[in-house]
mmCIF file of C-alpha atoms in Angstrom:
data_model
loop_
_atom_site.group_PDB
_atom_site.id
_atom_site.type_symbol
_atom_site.label_atom_id
_atom_site.label_comp_id
_atom_site.label_asym_id
_atom_site.label_seq_id
_atom_site.Cartn_x
_atom_site.Cartn_y
_atom_site.Cartn_z
ATOM 1 C CA UNK A 1 92.768 -77.325 -178.359
ATOM 2 C CA UNK A 2 94.563 -80.598 -177.939
ATOM 3 C CA UNK A 3 93.233 -84.160 -176.782
ATOM 4 C CA UNK A 4 95.158 -86.554 -174.639
ATOM 5 C CA UNK A 5 96.392 -89.697 -175.878
ATOM 6 C CA UNK A 6 93.337 -91.743 -174.271
ATOM 7 C CA UNK A 7 90.655 -89.159 -175.839
ATOM 8 C CA UNK A 8 88.951 -88.923 -179.203
ATOM 9 C CA UNK A 9 86.821 -86.480 -181.100
ATOM 10 C CA UNK A 10 86.565 -82.831 -182.703
ATOM 11 C CA UNK A 11 89.992 -81.382 -183.625
ATOM 12 C CA UNK A 12 90.141 -78.137 -185.556
ATOM 13 C CA UNK A 13 93.377 -77.711 -187.769
ATOM 14 C CA UNK A 14 93.957 -74.021 -189.289
ATOM 15 C CA UNK A 15 96.594 -71.824 -190.428
ATOM 16 C CA UNK A 16 94.529 -68.899 -189.203
ATOM 17 C CA UNK A 17 96.582 -67.768 -186.021
ATOM 18 C CA UNK A 18 94.001 -65.132 -184.754
ATOM 19 C CA UNK A 19 91.220 -68.051 -185.002
ATOM 20 C CA UNK A 20 93.138 -70.443 -183.081
ATOM 21 C CA UNK A 21 94.189 -68.114 -180.561
ATOM 22 C CA UNK A 22 90.415 -67.034 -179.962
ATOM 23 C CA UNK A 23 89.393 -70.810 -179.816
ATOM 24 C CA UNK A 24 92.289 -71.739 -177.336
ATOM 25 C CA UNK A 25 92.293 -68.970 -175.025
ATOM 26 C CA UNK A 26 90.226 -68.926 -171.721
ATOM 27 C CA UNK A 27 89.396 -65.173 -172.170
ATOM 28 C CA UNK A 28 86.979 -66.047 -174.980
ATOM 29 C CA UNK A 29 85.161 -68.711 -172.839
ATOM 30 C CA UNK A 30 84.378 -71.000 -175.958
ATOM 31 C CA UNK A 31 82.565 -74.006 -174.677
ATOM 32 C CA UNK A 32 83.849 -77.295 -175.581
ATOM 33 C CA UNK A 33 81.359 -80.321 -175.271
ATOM 34 C CA UNK A 34 82.283 -83.859 -174.316
ATOM 35 C CA UNK A 35 80.594 -87.229 -174.486
ATOM 36 C CA UNK A 36 81.877 -89.165 -171.372
ATOM 37 C CA UNK A 37 81.651 -92.729 -170.153
ATOM 38 C CA UNK A 38 82.486 -93.174 -166.509
ATOM 39 C CA UNK A 39 82.388 -96.611 -164.775
ATOM 40 C CA UNK A 40 79.678 -97.055 -162.137
ATOM 41 C CA UNK A 41 76.322 -95.107 -161.580
ATOM 42 C CA UNK A 42 76.765 -91.188 -161.333
ATOM 43 C CA UNK A 43 74.386 -89.709 -158.626
ATOM 44 C CA UNK A 44 72.540 -86.306 -159.310
ATOM 45 C CA UNK A 45 74.299 -85.312 -156.021
ATOM 46 C CA UNK A 46 77.921 -85.963 -157.356
ATOM 47 C CA UNK A 47 77.288 -84.192 -160.610
ATOM 48 C CA UNK A 48 75.776 -81.125 -158.505
ATOM 49 C CA UNK A 49 79.187 -81.262 -156.667
ATOM 50 C CA UNK A 50 81.115 -81.198 -160.013
ATOM 51 C CA UNK A 51 79.230 -78.115 -160.961
ATOM 52 C CA UNK A 52 80.099 -76.328 -157.683
ATOM 53 C CA UNK A 53 83.929 -77.378 -158.256
ATOM 54 C CA UNK A 54 86.305 -79.725 -156.876
ATOM 55 C CA UNK A 55 89.942 -79.005 -155.723
ATOM 56 C CA UNK A 56 92.893 -80.000 -158.139
ATOM 57 C CA UNK A 57 96.504 -79.202 -157.654
ATOM 58 C CA UNK A 58 96.124 -75.884 -159.586
ATOM 59 C CA UNK A 59 92.838 -74.715 -157.842
ATOM 60 C CA UNK A 60 89.269 -75.318 -158.158
ATOM 61 C CA UNK A 61 87.960 -76.957 -161.192
ATOM 62 C CA UNK A 62 84.318 -76.933 -162.105
ATOM 63 C CA UNK A 63 82.119 -77.923 -165.173
ATOM 64 C CA UNK A 64 80.165 -75.267 -166.801
ATOM 65 C CA UNK A 65 77.259 -77.818 -167.673
ATOM 66 C CA UNK A 66 76.439 -81.508 -167.698
ATOM 67 C CA UNK A 67 73.677 -83.537 -168.478
ATOM 68 C CA UNK A 68 73.118 -87.251 -168.210
ATOM 69 C CA UNK A 69 72.267 -89.331 -171.136
ATOM 70 C CA UNK A 70 72.082 -92.992 -169.828
ATOM 71 C CA UNK A 71 72.498 -94.205 -165.883
ATOM 72 C CA UNK A 72 72.966 -97.906 -165.496
ATOM 73 C CA UNK A 73 74.748 -99.818 -162.318
ATOM 74 C CA UNK A 74 77.921 -100.450 -164.324
ATOM 75 C CA UNK A 75 78.279 -97.220 -166.349
ATOM 76 C CA UNK A 76 76.986 -93.768 -166.915
ATOM 77 C CA UNK A 77 77.038 -91.920 -170.301
ATOM 78 C CA UNK A 78 76.868 -87.902 -169.998
ATOM 79 C CA UNK A 79 77.705 -84.630 -171.832
ATOM 80 C CA UNK A 80 79.967 -82.324 -169.903
ATOM 81 C CA UNK A 81 80.746 -78.725 -171.218
ATOM 82 C CA UNK A 82 83.766 -76.908 -170.236
ATOM 83 C CA UNK A 83 84.761 -73.252 -171.243
ATOM 84 C CA UNK A 84 88.667 -73.797 -169.869
ATOM 85 C CA UNK A 85 90.188 -76.959 -170.593
ATOM 86 C CA UNK A 86 93.238 -77.642 -168.411
ATOM 87 C CA UNK A 87 95.343 -80.739 -168.984
ATOM 88 C CA UNK A 88 93.330 -83.898 -168.574
ATOM 89 C CA UNK A 89 90.650 -81.910 -166.574
ATOM 90 C CA UNK A 90 87.650 -83.766 -166.925
ATOM 91 C CA UNK A 91 89.368 -87.087 -166.015
ATOM 92 C CA UNK A 92 90.722 -85.323 -162.903
ATOM 93 C CA UNK A 93 87.309 -84.043 -161.970
ATOM 94 C CA UNK A 94 85.527 -87.300 -162.323
ATOM 95 C CA UNK A 95 88.381 -89.221 -160.658
ATOM 96 C CA UNK A 96 87.928 -86.802 -157.539
ATOM 97 C CA UNK A 97 84.394 -87.867 -157.494
ATOM 98 C CA UNK A 98 85.549 -91.192 -157.363
ATOM 99 C CA UNK A 99 84.559 -92.324 -161.086
ATOM 100 C CA UNK A 100 87.318 -93.747 -163.858
ATOM 101 C CA UNK A 101 86.487 -92.138 -167.310
ATOM 102 C CA UNK A 102 86.067 -95.176 -169.769
ATOM 103 C CA UNK A 103 85.840 -93.022 -172.964
ATOM 104 C CA UNK A 104 86.322 -89.213 -173.427
ATOM 105 C CA UNK A 105 84.988 -87.752 -177.047
ATOM 106 C CA UNK A 106 85.066 -84.105 -177.745
ATOM 107 C CA UNK A 107 81.647 -83.619 -179.506
ATOM 108 C CA UNK A 108 81.551 -80.037 -180.283
ATOM 109 C CA UNK A 109 83.773 -76.610 -179.854
ATOM 110 C CA UNK A 110 81.378 -73.600 -179.768
ATOM 111 C CA UNK A 111 78.661 -73.862 -182.250
ATOM 112 C CA UNK A 112 80.651 -76.594 -184.376
ATOM 113 C CA UNK A 113 79.447 -80.172 -183.656
ATOM 114 C CA UNK A 114 81.259 -83.538 -184.501
ATOM 115 C CA UNK A 115 78.113 -84.885 -186.136
ATOM 116 C CA UNK A 116 78.729 -88.142 -188.356
ATOM 117 C CA UNK A 117 82.529 -87.434 -189.249
ATOM 118 C CA UNK A 118 84.353 -91.087 -188.708
ATOM 119 C CA UNK A 119 87.367 -91.245 -186.620
ATOM 120 C CA UNK A 120 90.646 -90.262 -188.563
ATOM 121 C CA UNK A 121 88.479 -88.455 -191.515
ATOM 122 C CA UNK A 122 88.578 -84.592 -192.148
ATOM 123 C CA UNK A 123 86.460 -82.108 -193.936
ATOM 124 C CA UNK A 124 86.617 -78.362 -194.899
ATOM 125 C CA UNK A 125 84.848 -75.982 -192.848
ATOM 126 C CA UNK A 126 82.187 -73.818 -194.799
ATOM 127 C CA UNK A 127 82.674 -70.144 -194.557
ATOM 128 C CA UNK A 128 79.628 -70.159 -192.567
ATOM 129 C CA UNK A 129 81.274 -72.329 -189.757
ATOM 130 C CA UNK A 130 84.183 -70.384 -189.737
ATOM 131 C CA UNK A 131 82.185 -67.153 -189.281
ATOM 132 C CA UNK A 132 80.085 -68.954 -186.381
ATOM 133 C CA UNK A 133 83.390 -69.820 -184.700
ATOM 134 C CA UNK A 134 84.549 -66.182 -184.747
ATOM 135 C CA UNK A 135 81.314 -65.117 -183.662
ATOM 136 C CA UNK A 136 81.314 -67.226 -180.561
ATOM 137 C CA UNK A 137 84.769 -66.020 -179.610
ATOM 138 C CA UNK A 138 83.662 -62.428 -179.189
ATOM 139 C CA UNK A 139 84.780 -61.277 -175.663
ATOM 140 C CA UNK A 140 81.683 -60.296 -173.184
ATOM 141 C CA UNK A 141 82.274 -56.427 -173.880
ATOM 142 C CA UNK A 142 81.523 -55.977 -177.750
ATOM 143 C CA UNK A 143 84.563 -56.177 -179.246
ATOM 144 C CA UNK A 144 85.606 -53.971 -182.432
ATOM 145 C CA UNK A 145 87.975 -56.800 -183.907
ATOM 146 C CA UNK A 146 87.096 -58.666 -186.872
ATOM 147 C CA UNK A 147 87.946 -61.807 -188.445
ATOM 148 C CA UNK A 148 91.191 -61.815 -189.992
ATOM 149 C CA UNK A 149 91.535 -61.827 -193.704
ATOM 150 C CA UNK A 150 91.862 -65.363 -193.917
ATOM 151 C CA UNK A 151 88.550 -66.149 -191.868
ATOM 152 C CA UNK A 152 86.149 -67.807 -194.222
ATOM 153 C CA UNK A 153 88.978 -69.204 -196.515
ATOM 154 C CA UNK A 154 87.631 -72.593 -196.514
ATOM 155 C CA UNK A 155 90.955 -73.977 -197.626
ATOM 156 C CA UNK A 156 92.695 -72.914 -194.600
ATOM 157 C CA UNK A 157 90.245 -74.435 -191.861
ATOM 158 C CA UNK A 158 89.507 -78.287 -191.226
ATOM 159 C CA UNK A 159 87.406 -80.182 -188.726
ATOM 160 C CA UNK A 160 88.813 -83.911 -188.168
ATOM 161 C CA UNK A 161 87.752 -86.491 -185.936
ATOM 162 C CA UNK A 162 90.833 -88.242 -184.163
ATOM 163 C CA UNK A 163 91.969 -90.347 -181.537
#
């Protein structure tokens, strides 16, 4: 998945087309987790409204989950989870609630977390991480498809922290 020019965080680079398709296509419902800072204090009621959904140009958009990390008068820090990320969706959803996004960082894709990887750095994924990414992309009905022959080839899959 892509990040817009004003966002930062976890990006996966791979030449495994099957894995890339599974991680990007909404049918697989791979959850992406974001650390978000918005201007102003976001109320619990506003967050509940975002979970129920707001109208955007292409229809109703809703977040899959969210939790407050810190609320102050001048800003709110939260984690937001989406399983389908449309163009600038978090920014547009929060704008509908009257809050400008100050910082948007993707911190997880499925089970893979950004952790302490510095901005601009990259590292190879372990075979276990690749397997866990495949595992989280299994459709709701048990799929008979198996990871491609490249799955787990650590030299093909990279995690990078970008901005």
